[in-house]
Short mmCIF file of C-alpha atoms in Angstrom, two decimals:
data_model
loop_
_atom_site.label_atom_id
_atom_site.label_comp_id
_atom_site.label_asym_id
_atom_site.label_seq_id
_atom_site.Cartn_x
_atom_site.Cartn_y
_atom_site.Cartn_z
CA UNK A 24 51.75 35.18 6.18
CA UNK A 25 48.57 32.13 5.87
CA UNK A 26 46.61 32.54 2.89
CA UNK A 27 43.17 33.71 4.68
CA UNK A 28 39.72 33.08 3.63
CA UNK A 29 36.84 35.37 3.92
CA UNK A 30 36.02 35.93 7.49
CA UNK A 31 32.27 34.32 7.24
CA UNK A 32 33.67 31.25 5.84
CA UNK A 33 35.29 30.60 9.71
CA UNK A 34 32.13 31.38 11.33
CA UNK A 35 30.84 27.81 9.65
CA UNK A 36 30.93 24.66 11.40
CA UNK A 37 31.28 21.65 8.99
CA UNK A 38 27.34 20.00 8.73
CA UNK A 39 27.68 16.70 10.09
CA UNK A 40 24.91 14.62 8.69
CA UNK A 41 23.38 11.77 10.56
CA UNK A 42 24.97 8.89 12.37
CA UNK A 43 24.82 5.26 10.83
CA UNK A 44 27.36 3.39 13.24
CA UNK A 45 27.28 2.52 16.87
CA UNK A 46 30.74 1.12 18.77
CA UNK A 47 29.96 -2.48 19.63
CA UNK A 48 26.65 -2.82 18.18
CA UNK A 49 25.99 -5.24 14.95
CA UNK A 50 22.59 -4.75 14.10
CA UNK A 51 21.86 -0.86 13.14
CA UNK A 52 18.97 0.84 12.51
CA UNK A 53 19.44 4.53 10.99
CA UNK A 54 16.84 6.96 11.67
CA UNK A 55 18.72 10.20 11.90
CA UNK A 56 18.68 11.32 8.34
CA UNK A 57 14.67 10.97 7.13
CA UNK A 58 15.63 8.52 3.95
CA UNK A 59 12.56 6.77 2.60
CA UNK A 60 11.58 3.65 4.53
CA UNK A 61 11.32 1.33 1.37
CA UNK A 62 15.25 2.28 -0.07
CA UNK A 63 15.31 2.74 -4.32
CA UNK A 64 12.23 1.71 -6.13
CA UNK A 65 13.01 -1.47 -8.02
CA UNK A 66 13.06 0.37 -11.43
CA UNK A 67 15.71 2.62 -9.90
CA UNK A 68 17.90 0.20 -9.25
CA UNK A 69 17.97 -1.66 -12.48
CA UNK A 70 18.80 1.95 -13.93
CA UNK A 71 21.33 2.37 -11.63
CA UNK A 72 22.71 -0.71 -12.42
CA UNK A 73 22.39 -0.35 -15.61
CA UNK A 74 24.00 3.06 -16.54
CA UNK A 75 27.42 2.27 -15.02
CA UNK A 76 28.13 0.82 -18.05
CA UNK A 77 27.96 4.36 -19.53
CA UNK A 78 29.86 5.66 -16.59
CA UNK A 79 32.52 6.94 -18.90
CA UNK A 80 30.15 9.03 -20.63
CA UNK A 81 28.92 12.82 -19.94
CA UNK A 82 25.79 12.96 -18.78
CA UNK A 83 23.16 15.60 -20.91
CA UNK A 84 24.49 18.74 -18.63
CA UNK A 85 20.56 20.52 -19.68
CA UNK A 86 18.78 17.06 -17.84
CA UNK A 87 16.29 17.15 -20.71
CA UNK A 88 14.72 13.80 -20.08
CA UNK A 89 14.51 14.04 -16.40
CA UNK A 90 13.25 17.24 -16.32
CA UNK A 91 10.76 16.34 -19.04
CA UNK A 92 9.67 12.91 -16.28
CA UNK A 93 9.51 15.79 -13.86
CA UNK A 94 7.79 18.01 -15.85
CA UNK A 95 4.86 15.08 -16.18
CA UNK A 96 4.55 13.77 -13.06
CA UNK A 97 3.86 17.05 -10.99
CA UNK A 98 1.81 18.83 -13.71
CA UNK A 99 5.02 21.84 -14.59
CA UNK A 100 6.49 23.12 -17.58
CA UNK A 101 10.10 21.27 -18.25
CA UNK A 102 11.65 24.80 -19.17
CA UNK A 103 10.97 26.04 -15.42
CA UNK A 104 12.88 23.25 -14.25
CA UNK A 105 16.52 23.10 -12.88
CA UNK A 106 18.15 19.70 -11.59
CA UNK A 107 20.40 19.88 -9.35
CA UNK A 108 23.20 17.96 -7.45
CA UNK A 109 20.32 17.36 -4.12
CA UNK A 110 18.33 20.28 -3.71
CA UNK A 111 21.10 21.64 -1.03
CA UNK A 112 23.35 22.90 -4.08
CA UNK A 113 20.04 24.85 -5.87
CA UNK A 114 19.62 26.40 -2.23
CA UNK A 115 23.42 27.37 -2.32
CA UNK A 116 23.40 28.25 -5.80
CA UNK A 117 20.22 30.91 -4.93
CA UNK A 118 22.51 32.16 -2.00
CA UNK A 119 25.50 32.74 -4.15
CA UNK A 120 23.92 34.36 -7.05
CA UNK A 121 21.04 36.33 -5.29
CA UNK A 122 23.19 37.50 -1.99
CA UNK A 123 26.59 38.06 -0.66
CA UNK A 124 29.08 40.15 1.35
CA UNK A 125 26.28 43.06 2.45
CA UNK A 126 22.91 41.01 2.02
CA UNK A 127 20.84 39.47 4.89
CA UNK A 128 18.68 36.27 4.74
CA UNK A 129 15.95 35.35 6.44
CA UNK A 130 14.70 32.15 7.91
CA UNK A 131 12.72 30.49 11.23
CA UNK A 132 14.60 30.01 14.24
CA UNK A 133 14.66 26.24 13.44
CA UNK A 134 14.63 26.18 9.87
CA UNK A 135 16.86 23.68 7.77
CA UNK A 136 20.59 24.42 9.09
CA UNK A 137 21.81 24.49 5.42
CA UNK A 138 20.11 28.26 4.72
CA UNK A 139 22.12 29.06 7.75
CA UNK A 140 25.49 27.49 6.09
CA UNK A 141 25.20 28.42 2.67
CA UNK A 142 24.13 31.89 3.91
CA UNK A 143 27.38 31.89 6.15
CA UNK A 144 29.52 30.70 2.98
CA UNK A 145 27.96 33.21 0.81
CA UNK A 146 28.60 36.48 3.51
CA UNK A 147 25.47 36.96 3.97
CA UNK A 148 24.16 38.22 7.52
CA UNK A 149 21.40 35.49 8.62
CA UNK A 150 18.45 36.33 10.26
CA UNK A 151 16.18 33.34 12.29
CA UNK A 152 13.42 34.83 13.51
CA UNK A 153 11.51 33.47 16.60
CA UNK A 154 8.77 30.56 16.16
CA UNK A 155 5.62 30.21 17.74
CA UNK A 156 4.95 26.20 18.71
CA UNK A 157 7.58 25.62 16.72
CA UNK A 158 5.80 26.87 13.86
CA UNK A 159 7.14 29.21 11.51
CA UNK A 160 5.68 32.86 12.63
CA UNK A 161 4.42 35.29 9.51
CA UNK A 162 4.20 38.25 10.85
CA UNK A 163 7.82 37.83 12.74
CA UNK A 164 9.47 36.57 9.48
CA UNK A 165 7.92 40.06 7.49
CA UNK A 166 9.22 42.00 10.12
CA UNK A 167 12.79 40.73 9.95
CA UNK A 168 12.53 41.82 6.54
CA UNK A 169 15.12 44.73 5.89
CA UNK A 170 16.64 46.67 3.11
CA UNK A 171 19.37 44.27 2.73
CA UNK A 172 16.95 41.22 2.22
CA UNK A 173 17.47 39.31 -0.74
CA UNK A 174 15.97 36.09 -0.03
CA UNK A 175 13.55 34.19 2.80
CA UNK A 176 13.94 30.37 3.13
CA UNK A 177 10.94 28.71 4.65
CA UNK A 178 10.81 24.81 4.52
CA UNK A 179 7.03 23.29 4.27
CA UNK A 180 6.83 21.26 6.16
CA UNK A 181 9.61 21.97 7.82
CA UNK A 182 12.72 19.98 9.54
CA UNK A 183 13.33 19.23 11.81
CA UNK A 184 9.94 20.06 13.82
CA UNK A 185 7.19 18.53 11.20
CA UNK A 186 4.96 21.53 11.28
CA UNK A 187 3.48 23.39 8.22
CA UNK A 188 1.91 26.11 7.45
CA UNK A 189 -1.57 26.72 5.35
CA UNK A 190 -1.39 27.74 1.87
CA UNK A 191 -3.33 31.07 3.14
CA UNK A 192 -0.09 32.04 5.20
CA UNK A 193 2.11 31.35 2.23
CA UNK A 194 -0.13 33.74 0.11
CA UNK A 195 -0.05 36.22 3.32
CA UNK A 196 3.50 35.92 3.33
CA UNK A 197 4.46 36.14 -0.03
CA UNK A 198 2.29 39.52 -0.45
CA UNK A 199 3.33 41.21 2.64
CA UNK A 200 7.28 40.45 1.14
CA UNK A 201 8.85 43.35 -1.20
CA UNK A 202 8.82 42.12 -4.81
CA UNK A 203 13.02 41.88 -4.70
CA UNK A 204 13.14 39.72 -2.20
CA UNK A 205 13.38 35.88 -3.33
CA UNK A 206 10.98 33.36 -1.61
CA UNK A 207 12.58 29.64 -1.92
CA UNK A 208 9.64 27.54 -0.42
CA UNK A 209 11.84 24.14 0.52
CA UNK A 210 9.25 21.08 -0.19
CA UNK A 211 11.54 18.39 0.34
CA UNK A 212 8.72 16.93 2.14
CA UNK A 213 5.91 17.35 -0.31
CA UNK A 214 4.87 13.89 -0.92
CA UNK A 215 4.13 13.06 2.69
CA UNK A 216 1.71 15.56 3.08
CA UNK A 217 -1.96 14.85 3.41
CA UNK A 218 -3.08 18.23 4.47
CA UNK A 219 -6.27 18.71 1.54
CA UNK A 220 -5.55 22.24 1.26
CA UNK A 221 -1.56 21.98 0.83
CA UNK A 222 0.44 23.48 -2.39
CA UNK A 223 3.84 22.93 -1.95
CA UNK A 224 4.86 26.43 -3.57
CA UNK A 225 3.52 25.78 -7.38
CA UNK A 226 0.90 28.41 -7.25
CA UNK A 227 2.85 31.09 -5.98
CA UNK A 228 5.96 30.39 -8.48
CA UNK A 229 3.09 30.68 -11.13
CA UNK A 230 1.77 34.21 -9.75
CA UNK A 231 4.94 36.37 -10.26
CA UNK A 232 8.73 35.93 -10.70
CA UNK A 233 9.52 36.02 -7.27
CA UNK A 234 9.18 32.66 -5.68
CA UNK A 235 10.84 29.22 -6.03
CA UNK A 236 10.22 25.82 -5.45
CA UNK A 237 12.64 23.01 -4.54
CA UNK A 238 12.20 19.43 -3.91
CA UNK A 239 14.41 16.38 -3.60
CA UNK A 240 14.43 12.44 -4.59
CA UNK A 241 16.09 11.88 -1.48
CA UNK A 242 13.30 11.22 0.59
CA UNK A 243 9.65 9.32 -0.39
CA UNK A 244 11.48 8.65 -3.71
CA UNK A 245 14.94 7.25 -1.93
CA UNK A 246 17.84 8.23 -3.39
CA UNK A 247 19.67 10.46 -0.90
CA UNK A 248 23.13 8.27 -1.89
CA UNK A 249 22.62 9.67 -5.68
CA UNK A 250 22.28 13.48 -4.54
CA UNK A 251 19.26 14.31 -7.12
CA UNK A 252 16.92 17.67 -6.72
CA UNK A 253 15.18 19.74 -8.58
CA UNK A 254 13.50 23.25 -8.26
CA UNK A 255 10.66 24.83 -10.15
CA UNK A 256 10.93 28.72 -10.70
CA UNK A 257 10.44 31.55 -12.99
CA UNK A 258 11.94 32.07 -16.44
CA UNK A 259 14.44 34.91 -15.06
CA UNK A 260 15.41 32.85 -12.17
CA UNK A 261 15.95 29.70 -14.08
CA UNK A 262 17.89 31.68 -16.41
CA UNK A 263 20.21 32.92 -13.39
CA UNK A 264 20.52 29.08 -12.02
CA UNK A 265 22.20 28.45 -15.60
CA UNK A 266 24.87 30.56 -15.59
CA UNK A 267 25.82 29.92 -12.04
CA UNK A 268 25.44 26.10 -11.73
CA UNK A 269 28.03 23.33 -13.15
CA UNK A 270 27.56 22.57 -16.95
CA UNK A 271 27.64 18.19 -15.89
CA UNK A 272 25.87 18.88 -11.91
CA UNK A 273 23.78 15.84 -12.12
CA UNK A 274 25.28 12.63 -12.71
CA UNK A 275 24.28 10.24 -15.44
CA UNK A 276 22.76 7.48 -13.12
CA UNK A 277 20.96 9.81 -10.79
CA UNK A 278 19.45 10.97 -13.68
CA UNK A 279 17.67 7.68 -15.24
CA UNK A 280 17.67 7.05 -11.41
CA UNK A 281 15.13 9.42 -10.91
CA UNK A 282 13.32 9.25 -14.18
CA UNK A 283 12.56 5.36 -13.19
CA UNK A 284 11.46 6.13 -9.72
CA UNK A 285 8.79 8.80 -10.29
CA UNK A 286 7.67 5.98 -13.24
CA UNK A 287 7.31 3.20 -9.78
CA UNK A 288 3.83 1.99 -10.07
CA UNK A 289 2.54 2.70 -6.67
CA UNK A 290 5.43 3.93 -5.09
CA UNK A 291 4.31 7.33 -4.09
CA UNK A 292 0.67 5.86 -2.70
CA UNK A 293 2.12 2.85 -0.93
CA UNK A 294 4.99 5.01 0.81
CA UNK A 295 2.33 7.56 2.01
CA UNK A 296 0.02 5.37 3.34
CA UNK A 297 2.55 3.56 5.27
CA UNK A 298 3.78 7.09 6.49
CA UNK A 299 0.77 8.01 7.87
CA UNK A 300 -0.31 4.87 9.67
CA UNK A 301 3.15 4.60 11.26
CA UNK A 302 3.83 8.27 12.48
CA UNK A 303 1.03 8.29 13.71
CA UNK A 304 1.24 5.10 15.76
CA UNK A 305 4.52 6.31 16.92
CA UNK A 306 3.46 9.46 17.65
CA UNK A 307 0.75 8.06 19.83
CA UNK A 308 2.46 5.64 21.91
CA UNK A 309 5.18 8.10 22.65
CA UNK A 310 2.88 9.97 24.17
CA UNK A 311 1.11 7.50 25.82
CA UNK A 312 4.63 6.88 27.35
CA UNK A 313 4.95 10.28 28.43
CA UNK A 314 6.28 12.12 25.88
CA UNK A 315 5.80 15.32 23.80
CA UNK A 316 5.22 14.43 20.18
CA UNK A 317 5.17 17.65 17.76
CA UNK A 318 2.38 17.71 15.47
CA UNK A 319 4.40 16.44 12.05
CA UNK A 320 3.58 16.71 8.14
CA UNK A 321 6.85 14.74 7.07
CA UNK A 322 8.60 11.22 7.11
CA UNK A 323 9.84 11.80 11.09
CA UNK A 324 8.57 13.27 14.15
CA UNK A 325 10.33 15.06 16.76
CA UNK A 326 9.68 14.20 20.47
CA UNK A 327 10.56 16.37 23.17
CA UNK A 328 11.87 14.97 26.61
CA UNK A 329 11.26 18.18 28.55
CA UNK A 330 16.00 18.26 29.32
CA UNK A 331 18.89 18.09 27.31
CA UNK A 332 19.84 15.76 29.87
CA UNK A 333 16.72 13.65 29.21
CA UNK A 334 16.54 13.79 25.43
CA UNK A 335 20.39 12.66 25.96
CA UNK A 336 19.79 9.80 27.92
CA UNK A 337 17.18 8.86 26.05
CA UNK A 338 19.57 8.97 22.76
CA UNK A 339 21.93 6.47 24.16
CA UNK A 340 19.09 4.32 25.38
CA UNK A 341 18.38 3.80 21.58
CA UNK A 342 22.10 3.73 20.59
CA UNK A 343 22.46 0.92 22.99
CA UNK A 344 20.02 -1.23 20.93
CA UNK A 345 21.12 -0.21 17.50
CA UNK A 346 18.69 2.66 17.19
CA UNK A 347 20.53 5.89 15.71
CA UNK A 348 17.73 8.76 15.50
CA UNK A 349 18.79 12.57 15.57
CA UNK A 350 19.84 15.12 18.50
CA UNK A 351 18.71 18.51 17.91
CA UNK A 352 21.17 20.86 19.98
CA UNK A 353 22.14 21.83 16.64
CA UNK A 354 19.16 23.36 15.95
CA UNK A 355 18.42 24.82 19.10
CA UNK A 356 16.02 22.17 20.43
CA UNK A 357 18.37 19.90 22.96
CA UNK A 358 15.43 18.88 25.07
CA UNK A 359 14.18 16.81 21.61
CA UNK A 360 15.12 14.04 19.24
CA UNK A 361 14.52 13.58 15.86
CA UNK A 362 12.66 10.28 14.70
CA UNK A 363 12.57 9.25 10.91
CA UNK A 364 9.81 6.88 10.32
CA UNK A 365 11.36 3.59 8.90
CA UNK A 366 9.61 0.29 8.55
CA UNK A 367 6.69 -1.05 10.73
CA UNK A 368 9.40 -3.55 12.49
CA UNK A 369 11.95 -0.01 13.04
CA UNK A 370 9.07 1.90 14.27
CA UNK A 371 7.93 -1.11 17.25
CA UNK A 372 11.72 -0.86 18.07
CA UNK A 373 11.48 2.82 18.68
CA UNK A 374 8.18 2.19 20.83
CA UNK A 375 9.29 -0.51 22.77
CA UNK A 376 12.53 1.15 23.46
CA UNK A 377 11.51 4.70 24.27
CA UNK A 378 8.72 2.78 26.55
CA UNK A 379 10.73 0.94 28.09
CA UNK A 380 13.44 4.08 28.65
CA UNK A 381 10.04 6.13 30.34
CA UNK A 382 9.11 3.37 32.24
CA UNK A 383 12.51 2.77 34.31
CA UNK A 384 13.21 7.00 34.44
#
């Protein structure tokens, strides 16, 4: 007899995040995981640096301080906050505590694989409903809606495909959902945004005990290698978050990490504007090249090569001058890759490459 786990748990393939070597090639350039394009701020560093020598120390397991820097930066009440160890182990901790063996989730078709994992892990059944443009459809998401619902993940913007949706269809969806069924809006992406009308889910937490926010220092803020998140919620959720979650989740230097990076002078502004000027100059030589560029909110695009076979060939075009970006077959988009936006010198790279790969096939 082999000690068995739960059945679901051997439905999972092991996420594999993205790729940051390349067999026989010295220089690389990583654009397959959407880190910020700057690195750390400068004040995160020197907190980094400096909190190792208090490595042997506990870290404050309630994140008072950094949830307090939180708290003052986006405008939110410190008590509504929960920090977390990335904001992939608040979405876990939602599945684990609010689903299970029984309960269904819902997503989009090509929502962020983790909802699918964590839902898997949990024994949950997991629903992806259909897009429409690769946008996240309303009215297919309420329908998928069952008895067994206990949450809906919807990332906005989303990943991998850049597209958002209005705060009006956020409002439409969270009404048209039954009031026990969690909403977790996923606004890892938040900063990059520069759509006027966008919320990135504090309204609706604020209109009921329902919804949740999460959000992440891993991307405009750059600190994916610490593993910092954070989510905004109700007072009943936040309560369930505590008895579920580690008592020391966040480590002591992601903490000050984080507190010195949303302190940066600038940081936020600079990184946007350089965001928007360069995805969109990407976007629009790509398809001046030939290409499919999907309208994008976030720190990437995705651009579509019509073939697997095509978007593959294209991939090891870029591998073959140091230029890791992101296949999609794992999210049900083969014909497409995946293209953080890194620094102005990264992003001419990916243009002259991916020109140069159109031009000769």
């Amino acid at each position: 007899m082999t000690v068995m786990p739960r059945p679901s748990i051997l439905s999972v393939e092991p996420y594999v995040g993205g790729e940051s070597k390349v067999p026989g090639v010295n220089r690389i350039i990583k654009l397959s995981s959407n880190e910020g394009a700057f690195g750390p701020p400068p004040g995160a560093i020197a907190a980094i640096t400096h909190a190792a020598k208090e490595a042997h120390r506990y870290p404050d397991g309630g994140a008072k301080a950094l949830r307090e820097a939180i708290g003052a930066r986006f405008g939110l009440d410190p008590a509504r906050i929960v920090c977390g160890n990335g904001s992939d182990e608040i979405l876990t901790l939602l599945i684990l505590a609010y689903g299970g063996e029984g309960t269904e989730i819902v997503m989009s078709a090509h929502g962020f694989l983790m909802y699918d994992l964590a839902g898997r892990w949990a024994g949950c059944r997991v629903i992806k409903v259909p897009e429409k443009d690769l946008r996240a459809d309303v009215d297919g998401l309420l329908a998928a809606v069952g008895p067994r619902t206990k949450l809906l993940f919807l990332a906005n913007p989303n990943n991998p495909t850049g597209s958002i949706l209005p705060q009006s269809e956020l409002v439409r969806l969270r009404r048209g959902l039954p009031g026990d069924v969690l909403l977790v809006l996923d606004s890892a992406y938040a900063e990059y945004v520069t759509t006027p009308d966008y919320d990135p889910g504090q309204a609706l937490v604020d209109a009921g005990d329902n919804t949740v926010m999460t959000r992440t220092f891993s991307k405009i803020f750059g600190l994916g290698g610490m593993r910092l998140g954070w989510c905004y919620a109700p007072a009943n959720v936040v309560d369930v978050l505590g008895r579920v979650r580690g008592p020391f989740n966040v480590s002591g230097a992601a903490m000050v990490a984080g507190i010195a990076a949303l302190a940066e002078p600038g940081w936020i502004e600079a990184s946007v504007a350089h965001n928007t000027e360069w995805r969109g100059k990407v976007a629009a030589a790509l398809e001046v090249a030939g290409l499919k560029v999907w309208p994008s909110e976030g720190n990437f695009i995705l651009a579509d090569f019509g073939a697997a076979e095509r978007a593959k060939a294209a991939d090891a075009h870029l591998r073959g001058r140091g230029l890791i970006v992101r296949a999609m077959g794992s999210y049900g988009l083969a014909p497409c890759l995946r293209i953080t936006i890194g620094t102005a010198e990264e992003c001419q790279m990916v243009i002259e490459a991916l020109t140069e790969f159109t031009r000769n096939g």
